[in-house]
Short mmCIF file of C-alpha atoms in Angstrom, two decimals:
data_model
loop_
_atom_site.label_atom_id
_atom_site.label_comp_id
_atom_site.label_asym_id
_atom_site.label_seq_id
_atom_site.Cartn_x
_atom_site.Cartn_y
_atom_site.Cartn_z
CA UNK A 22 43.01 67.93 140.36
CA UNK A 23 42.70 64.63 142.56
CA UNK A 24 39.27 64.70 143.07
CA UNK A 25 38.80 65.60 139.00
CA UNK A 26 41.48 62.40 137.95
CA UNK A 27 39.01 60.26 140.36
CA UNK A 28 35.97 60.74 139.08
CA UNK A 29 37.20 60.48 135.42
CA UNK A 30 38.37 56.54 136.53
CA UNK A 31 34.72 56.30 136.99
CA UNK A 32 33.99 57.59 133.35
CA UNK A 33 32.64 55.21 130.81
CA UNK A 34 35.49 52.21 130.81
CA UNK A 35 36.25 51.56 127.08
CA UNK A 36 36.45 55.13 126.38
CA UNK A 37 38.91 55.55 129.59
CA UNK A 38 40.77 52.54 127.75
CA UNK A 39 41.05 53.98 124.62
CA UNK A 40 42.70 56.99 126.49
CA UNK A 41 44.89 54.96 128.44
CA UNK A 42 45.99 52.81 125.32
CA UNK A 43 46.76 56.00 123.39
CA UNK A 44 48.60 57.87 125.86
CA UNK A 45 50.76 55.03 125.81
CA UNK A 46 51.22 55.09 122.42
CA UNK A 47 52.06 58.33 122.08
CA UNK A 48 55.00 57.98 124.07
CA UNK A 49 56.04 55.59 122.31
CA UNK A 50 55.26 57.54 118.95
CA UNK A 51 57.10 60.12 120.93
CA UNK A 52 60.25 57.69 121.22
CA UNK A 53 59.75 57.02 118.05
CA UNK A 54 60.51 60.25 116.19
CA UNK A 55 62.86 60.74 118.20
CA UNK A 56 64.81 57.14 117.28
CA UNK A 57 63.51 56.18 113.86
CA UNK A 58 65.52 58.37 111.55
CA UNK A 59 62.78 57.33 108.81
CA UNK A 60 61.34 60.33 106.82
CA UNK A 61 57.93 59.86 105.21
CA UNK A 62 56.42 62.44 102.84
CA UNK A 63 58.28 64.85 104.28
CA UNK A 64 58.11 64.34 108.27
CA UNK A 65 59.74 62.19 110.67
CA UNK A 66 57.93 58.60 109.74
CA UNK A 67 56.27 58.36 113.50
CA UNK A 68 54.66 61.97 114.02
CA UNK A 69 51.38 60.53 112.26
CA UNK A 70 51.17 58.38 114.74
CA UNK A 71 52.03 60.43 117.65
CA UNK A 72 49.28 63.10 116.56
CA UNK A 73 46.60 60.71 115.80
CA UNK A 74 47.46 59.09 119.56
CA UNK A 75 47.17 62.86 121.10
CA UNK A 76 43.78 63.18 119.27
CA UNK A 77 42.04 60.35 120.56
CA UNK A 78 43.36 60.93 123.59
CA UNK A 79 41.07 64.07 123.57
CA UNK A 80 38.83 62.90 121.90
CA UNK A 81 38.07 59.95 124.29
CA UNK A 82 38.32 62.19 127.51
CA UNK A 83 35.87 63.94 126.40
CA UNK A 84 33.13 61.90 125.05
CA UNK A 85 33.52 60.23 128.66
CA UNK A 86 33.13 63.40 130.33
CA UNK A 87 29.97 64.42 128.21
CA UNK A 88 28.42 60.35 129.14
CA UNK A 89 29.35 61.31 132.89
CA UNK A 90 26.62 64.39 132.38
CA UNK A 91 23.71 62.31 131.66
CA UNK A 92 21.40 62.12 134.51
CA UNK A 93 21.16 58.22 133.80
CA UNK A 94 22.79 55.49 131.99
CA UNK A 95 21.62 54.68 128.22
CA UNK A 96 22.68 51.89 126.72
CA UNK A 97 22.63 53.18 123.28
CA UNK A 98 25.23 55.78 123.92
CA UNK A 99 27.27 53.00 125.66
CA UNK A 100 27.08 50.49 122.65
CA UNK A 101 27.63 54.03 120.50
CA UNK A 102 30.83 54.49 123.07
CA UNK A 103 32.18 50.67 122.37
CA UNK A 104 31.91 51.19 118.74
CA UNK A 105 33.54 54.33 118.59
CA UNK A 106 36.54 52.88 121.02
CA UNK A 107 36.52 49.60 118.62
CA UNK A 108 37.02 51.78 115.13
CA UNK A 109 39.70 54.15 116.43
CA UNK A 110 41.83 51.08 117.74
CA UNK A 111 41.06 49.78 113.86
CA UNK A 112 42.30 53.21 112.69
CA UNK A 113 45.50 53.08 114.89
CA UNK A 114 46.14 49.42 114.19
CA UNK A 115 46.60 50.19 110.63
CA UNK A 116 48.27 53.40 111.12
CA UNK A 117 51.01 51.78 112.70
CA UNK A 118 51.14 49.10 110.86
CA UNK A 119 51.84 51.14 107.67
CA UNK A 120 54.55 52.99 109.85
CA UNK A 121 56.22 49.66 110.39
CA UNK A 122 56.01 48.69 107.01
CA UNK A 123 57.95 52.21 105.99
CA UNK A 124 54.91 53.24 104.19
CA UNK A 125 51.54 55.36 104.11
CA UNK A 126 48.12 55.00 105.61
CA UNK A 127 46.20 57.27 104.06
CA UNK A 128 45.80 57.96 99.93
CA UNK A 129 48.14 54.62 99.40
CA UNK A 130 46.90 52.51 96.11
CA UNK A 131 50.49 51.69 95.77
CA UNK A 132 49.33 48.17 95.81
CA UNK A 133 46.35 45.88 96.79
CA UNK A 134 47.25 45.35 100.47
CA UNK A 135 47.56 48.88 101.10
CA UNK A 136 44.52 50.03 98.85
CA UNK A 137 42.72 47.37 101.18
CA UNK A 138 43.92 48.95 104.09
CA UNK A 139 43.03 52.25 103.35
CA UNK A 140 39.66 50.98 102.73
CA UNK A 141 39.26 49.68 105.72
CA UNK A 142 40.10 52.66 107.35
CA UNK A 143 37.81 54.69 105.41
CA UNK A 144 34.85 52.12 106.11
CA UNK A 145 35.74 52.45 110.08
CA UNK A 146 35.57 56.88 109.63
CA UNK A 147 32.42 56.15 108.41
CA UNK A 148 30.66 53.90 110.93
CA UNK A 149 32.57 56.32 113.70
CA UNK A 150 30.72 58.96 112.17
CA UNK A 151 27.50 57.11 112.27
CA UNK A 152 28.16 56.24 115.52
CA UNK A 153 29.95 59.85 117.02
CA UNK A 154 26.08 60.63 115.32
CA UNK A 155 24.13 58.73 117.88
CA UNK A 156 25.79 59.79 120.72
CA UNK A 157 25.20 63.03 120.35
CA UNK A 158 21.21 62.44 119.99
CA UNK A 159 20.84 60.39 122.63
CA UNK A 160 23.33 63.38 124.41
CA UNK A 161 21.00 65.67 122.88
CA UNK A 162 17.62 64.01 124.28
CA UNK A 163 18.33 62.79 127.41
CA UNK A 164 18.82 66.78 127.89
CA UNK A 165 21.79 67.30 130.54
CA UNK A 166 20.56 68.98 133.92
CA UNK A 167 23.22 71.69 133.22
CA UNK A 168 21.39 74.29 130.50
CA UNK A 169 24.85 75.66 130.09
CA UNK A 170 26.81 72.24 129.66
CA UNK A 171 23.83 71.18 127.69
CA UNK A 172 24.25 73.45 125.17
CA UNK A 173 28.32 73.46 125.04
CA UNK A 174 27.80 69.78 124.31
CA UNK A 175 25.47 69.95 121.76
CA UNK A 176 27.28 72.54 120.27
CA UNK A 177 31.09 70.71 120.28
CA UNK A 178 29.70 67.48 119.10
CA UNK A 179 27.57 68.64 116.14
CA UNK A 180 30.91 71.11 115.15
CA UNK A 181 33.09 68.08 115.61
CA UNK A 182 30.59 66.23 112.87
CA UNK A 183 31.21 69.18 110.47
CA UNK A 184 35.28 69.30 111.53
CA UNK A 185 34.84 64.96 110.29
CA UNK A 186 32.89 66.45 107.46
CA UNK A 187 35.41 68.76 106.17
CA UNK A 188 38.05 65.91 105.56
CA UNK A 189 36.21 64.49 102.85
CA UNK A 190 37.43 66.85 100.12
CA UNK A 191 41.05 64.51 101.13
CA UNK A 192 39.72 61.58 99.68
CA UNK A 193 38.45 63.72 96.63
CA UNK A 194 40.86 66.08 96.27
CA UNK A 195 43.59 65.85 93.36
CA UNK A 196 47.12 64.79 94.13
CA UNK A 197 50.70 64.94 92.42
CA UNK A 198 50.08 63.38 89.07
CA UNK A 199 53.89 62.39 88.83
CA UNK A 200 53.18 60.41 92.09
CA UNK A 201 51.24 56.53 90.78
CA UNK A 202 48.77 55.00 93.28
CA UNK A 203 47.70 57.98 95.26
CA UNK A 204 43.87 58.47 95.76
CA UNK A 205 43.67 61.92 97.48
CA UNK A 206 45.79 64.78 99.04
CA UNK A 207 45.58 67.20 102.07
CA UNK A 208 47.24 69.30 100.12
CA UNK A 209 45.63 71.62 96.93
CA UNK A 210 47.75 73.45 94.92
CA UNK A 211 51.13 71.29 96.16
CA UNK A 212 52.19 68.37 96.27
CA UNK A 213 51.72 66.43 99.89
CA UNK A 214 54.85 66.45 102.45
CA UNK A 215 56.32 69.89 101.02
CA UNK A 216 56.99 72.97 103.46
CA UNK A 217 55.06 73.14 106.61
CA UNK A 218 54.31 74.21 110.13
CA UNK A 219 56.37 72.66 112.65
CA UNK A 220 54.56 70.01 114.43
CA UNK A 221 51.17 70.08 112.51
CA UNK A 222 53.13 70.13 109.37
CA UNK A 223 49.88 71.56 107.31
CA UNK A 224 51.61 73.60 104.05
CA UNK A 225 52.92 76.93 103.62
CA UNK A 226 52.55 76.71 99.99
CA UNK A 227 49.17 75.94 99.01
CA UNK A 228 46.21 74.73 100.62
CA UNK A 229 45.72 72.23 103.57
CA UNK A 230 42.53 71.04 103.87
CA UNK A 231 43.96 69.55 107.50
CA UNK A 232 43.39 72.89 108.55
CA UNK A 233 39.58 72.97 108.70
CA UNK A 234 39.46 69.39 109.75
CA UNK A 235 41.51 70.19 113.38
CA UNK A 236 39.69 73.18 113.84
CA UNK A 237 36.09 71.58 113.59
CA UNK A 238 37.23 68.26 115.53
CA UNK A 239 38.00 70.34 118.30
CA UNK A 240 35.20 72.02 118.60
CA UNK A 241 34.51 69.00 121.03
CA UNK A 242 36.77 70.65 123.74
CA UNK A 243 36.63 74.39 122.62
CA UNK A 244 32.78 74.49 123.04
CA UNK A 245 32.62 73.22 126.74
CA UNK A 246 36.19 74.67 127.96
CA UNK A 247 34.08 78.10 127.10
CA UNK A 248 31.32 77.40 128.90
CA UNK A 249 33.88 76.19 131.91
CA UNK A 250 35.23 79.40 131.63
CA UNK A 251 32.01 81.32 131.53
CA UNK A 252 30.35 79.47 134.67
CA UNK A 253 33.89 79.94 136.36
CA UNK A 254 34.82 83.54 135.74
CA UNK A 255 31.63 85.14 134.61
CA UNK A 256 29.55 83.91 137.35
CA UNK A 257 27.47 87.34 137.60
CA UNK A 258 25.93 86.25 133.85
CA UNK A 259 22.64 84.44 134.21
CA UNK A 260 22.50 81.33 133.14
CA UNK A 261 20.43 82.60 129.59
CA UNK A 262 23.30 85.24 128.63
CA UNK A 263 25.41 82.62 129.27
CA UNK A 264 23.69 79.83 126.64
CA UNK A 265 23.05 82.74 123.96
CA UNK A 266 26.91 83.55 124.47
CA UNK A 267 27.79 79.93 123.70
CA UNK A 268 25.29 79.69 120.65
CA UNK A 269 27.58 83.37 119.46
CA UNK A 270 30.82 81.18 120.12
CA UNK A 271 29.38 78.01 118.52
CA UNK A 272 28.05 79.99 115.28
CA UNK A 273 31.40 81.33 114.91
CA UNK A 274 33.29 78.86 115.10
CA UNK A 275 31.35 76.67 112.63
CA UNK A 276 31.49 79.28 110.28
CA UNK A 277 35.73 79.56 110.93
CA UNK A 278 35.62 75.89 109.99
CA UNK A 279 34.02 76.51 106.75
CA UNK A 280 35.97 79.48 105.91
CA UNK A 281 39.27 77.36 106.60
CA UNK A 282 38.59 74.99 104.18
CA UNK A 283 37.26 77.35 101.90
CA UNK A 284 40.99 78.97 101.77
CA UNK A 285 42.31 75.73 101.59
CA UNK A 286 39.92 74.73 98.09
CA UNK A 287 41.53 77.70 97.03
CA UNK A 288 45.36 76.72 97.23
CA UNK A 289 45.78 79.16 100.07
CA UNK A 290 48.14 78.58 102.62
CA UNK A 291 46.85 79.72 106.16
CA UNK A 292 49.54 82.31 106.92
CA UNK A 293 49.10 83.91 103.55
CA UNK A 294 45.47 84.55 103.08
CA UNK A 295 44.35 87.53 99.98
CA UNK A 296 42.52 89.88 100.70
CA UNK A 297 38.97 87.82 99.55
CA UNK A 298 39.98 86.31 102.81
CA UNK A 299 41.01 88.65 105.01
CA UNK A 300 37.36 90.19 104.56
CA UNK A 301 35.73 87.45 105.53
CA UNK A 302 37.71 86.73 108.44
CA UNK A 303 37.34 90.74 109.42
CA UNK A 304 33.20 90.50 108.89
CA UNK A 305 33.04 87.30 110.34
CA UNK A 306 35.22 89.20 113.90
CA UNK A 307 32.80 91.88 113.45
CA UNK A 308 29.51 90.03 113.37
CA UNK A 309 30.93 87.77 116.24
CA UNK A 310 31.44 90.80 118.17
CA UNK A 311 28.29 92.55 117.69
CA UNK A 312 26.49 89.81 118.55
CA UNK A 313 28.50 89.47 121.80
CA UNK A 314 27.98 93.06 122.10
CA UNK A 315 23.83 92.11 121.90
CA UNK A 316 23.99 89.31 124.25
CA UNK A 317 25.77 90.98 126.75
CA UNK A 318 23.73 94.52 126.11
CA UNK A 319 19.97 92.04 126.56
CA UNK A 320 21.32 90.22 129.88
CA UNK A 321 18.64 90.98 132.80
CA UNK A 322 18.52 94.39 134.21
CA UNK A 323 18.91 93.68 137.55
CA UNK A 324 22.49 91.35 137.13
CA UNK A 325 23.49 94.36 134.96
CA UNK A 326 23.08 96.63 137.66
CA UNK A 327 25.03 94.04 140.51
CA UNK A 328 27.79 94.55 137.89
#
């Protein structure tokens, strides 16, 4: 664990920056919840914060692990990386800004400064994306040594684009029409900030198109903690069985993504699914595991025999 917290201090800097700067603020989100007896839309005013702080946290590490794979510097993934680093510190900035100001980030027309505000936080998702884009095509074509981390990376960061993708329904979806100056919900079905999961807080009665956003966005660290796993503890696979493997996991989960904020469109909470649902889910477990079943069944003859 040394050795590992070493190297990553030799990661790319402003992404390692961005981690450190977040970590720090989520403790102090942390402190925050805990202190501010502030309520907003239905959860303690500073867990936005705090789980926005935990996400780039991850988020960060790992694009700076993925740069550490490339077999030599580019400078288009580093200016990719700075821009990226610059953004989320413009998403954060305003994020806790609104927090101190006792009011939202996110949806808030409630008046010009905060309509501006949410603009500019929408303009910043959309460069990040731009940018998130580039640096996984120069990940992409500078092809990684590693076939196996190769492909977990190209996998987690084009999953993570579709997790950024399935958020945009927010901005379009419909909210409480009793509530003035709102331009979007996470929510369909319910009102934002009513029942929830603890923690993640995404509804329990309706929709939460939150749901398919997480999922996706962490296909970043899903992907490549599988293919950790699968070099670690499955070290009799070849290194092919292993990629096709990945491409089985990656399919899946891409498809998960979409089915989660299918369910959500539909006013659907996520522990309550119908049975439209439930089939899905079922076929989508089934063709997962046949194709496992295929992989496994097509791996070379004489690795299946030292097994």
């Amino acid at each position: 664990m040394t050795t590992v917290l070493r190297r990553a201090t030799q990661w790319n800097r402003p992404l390692m920056l961005l981690v450190a700067a977040m970590a720090v603020l989520a403790v102090v989100a942390a402190v925050g919840i805990v202190a501010d007896p502030r309520v907003l839309t239905g959860a303690p005013i500073w867990l936005k914060p705090f789980k926005f702080a935990v996400s780039f946290v991850l988020y960060g590490a790992t694009l700076a692990w993925m740069l550490s794979l490339l077999p030599r510097r580019s400078r288009v993934a580093e200016w990719a990386a700075a821009i990226i680093v610059a953004l989320s510190l413009v998403e954060m900035v305003v994020i806790v800004a609104q927090v101190i100001r006792g009011t939202t980030s996110h949806f808030n027309d409630t008046t010009p400064l905060n309509a501006a505000l949410f603009a500019v936080m929408g303009a910043a998702i959309m460069v990040l994306f731009a940018a998130h884009l580039v640096l996984g095509v120069v990940l992409l074509i500078r092809r990684i040594p590693d076939r196996v981390a190769a492909t977990a990376v190209g996998w987690g960061l084009g999953l993570s684009l579709l997790g950024m993708l399935a958020a945009v329904p927010m901005v379009r979806g419909t909210p409480d029409p009793a509530i003035e100056g709102v331009s979007g919900a996470h929510s369909v079905g319910v009102a934002d900030g009513g029942p929830g999961l603890p923690v993640v807080g995404w509804s329990t009665t309706g929709g939460d198109l939150r749901i398919g956003h997480f999922v996706g966005l962490h296909a970043l660290q899903a992907l490549p903690i599988l293919a950790i796993v699968l070099t670690r503890f499955a070290s009799r696979l070849d290194g092919r069985t292993r990629v096709r493997l990945l491409v089985v996991a990656g399919t899946a989960y891409g498809v998960l993504t979409m089915v989660l904020t299918w369910q959500a469109l539909r006013g659907q909470p996520l522990l309550r699914p119908d049975a439209l649902t439930l089939a899905v889910v079922a076929a989508l477990a089934v063709a997962t595991a046949t194709a496992t079943g295929l992989v496994l069944a097509r791996r070379r003859p004489e690795l299946a025999l030292a097994a």
